[in-house]
Coordinates of C-alpha atoms in Angstrom, one line a residue:
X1 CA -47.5 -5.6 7.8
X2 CA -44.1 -7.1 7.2
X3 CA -40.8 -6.3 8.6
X4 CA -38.0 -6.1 6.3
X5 CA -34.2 -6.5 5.7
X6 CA -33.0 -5.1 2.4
X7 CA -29.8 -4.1 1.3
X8 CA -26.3 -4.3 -1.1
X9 CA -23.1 -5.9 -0.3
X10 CA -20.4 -4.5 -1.6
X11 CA -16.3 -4.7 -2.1
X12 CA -15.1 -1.9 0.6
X13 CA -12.1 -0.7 -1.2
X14 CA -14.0 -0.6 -5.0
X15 CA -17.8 -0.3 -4.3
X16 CA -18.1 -2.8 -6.6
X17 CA -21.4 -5.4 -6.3
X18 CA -20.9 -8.8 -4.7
X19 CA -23.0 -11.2 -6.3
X20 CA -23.7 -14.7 -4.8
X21 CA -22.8 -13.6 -1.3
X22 CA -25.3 -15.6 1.4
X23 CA -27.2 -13.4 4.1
X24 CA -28.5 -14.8 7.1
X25 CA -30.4 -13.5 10.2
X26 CA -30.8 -15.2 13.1
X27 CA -32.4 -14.1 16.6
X28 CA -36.2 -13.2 17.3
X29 CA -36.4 -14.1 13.4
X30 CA -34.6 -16.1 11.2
X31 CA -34.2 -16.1 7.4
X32 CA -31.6 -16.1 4.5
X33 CA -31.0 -14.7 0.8
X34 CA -28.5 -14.2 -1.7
X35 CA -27.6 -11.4 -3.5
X36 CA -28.1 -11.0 -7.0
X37 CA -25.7 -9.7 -10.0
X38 CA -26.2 -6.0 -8.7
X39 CA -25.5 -7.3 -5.1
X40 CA -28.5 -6.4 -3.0
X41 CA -31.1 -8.9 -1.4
X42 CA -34.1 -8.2 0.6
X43 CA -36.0 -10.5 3.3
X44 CA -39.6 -10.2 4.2
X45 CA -40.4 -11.5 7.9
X46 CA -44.1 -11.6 8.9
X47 CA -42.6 -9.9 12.6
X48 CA -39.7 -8.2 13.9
X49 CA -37.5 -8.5 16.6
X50 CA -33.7 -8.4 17.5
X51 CA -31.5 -10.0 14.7
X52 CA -27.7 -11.0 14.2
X53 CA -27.6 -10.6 10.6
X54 CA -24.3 -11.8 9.0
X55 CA -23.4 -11.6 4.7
X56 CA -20.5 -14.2 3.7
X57 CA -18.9 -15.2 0.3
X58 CA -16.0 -17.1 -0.4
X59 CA -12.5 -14.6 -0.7
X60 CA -13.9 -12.2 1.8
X61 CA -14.3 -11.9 5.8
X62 CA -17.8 -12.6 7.0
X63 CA -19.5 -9.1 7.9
X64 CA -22.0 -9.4 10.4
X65 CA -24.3 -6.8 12.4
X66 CA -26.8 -6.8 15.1
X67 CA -29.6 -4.9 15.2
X68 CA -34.2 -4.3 15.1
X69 CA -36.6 -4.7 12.7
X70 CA -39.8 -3.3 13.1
X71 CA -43.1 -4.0 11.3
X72 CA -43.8 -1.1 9.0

């Protein structure tokens, strides 16, 4: 089983894909990605655990989260 972050980063007032913006997770688990053209990423961790999960790009504020994942 694998616990996994997966998602799309976006522009908030156009919807519009960010490409190239970095993710990183820290906490219980650590790991990074970067989103493609379309915007979305995914990370595969081999456990879960409480995260701080942040997505950054230069010409936009840092967004960043807390939160669980879970094997599944």
């Amino acid at each position: 089983d694998q616990a996994v972050l997966m998602g799309r980063v976006t522009h908030a007032l156009t919807n519009a894909p960010i490409a190239n913006a970095l993710i990183q997770v820290s906490g219980e688990v650590s790991g990074s990605a970067q989103t493609g053209p379309d915007g979305r990423y995914e990370i595969a961790f081999s456990h879960g655990g409480s995260i701080t999960a942040s997505a950054s790009v230069t010409g936009f504020v840092t967004a960043t989260g807390t939160g669980s994942l879970v094997l599944g």
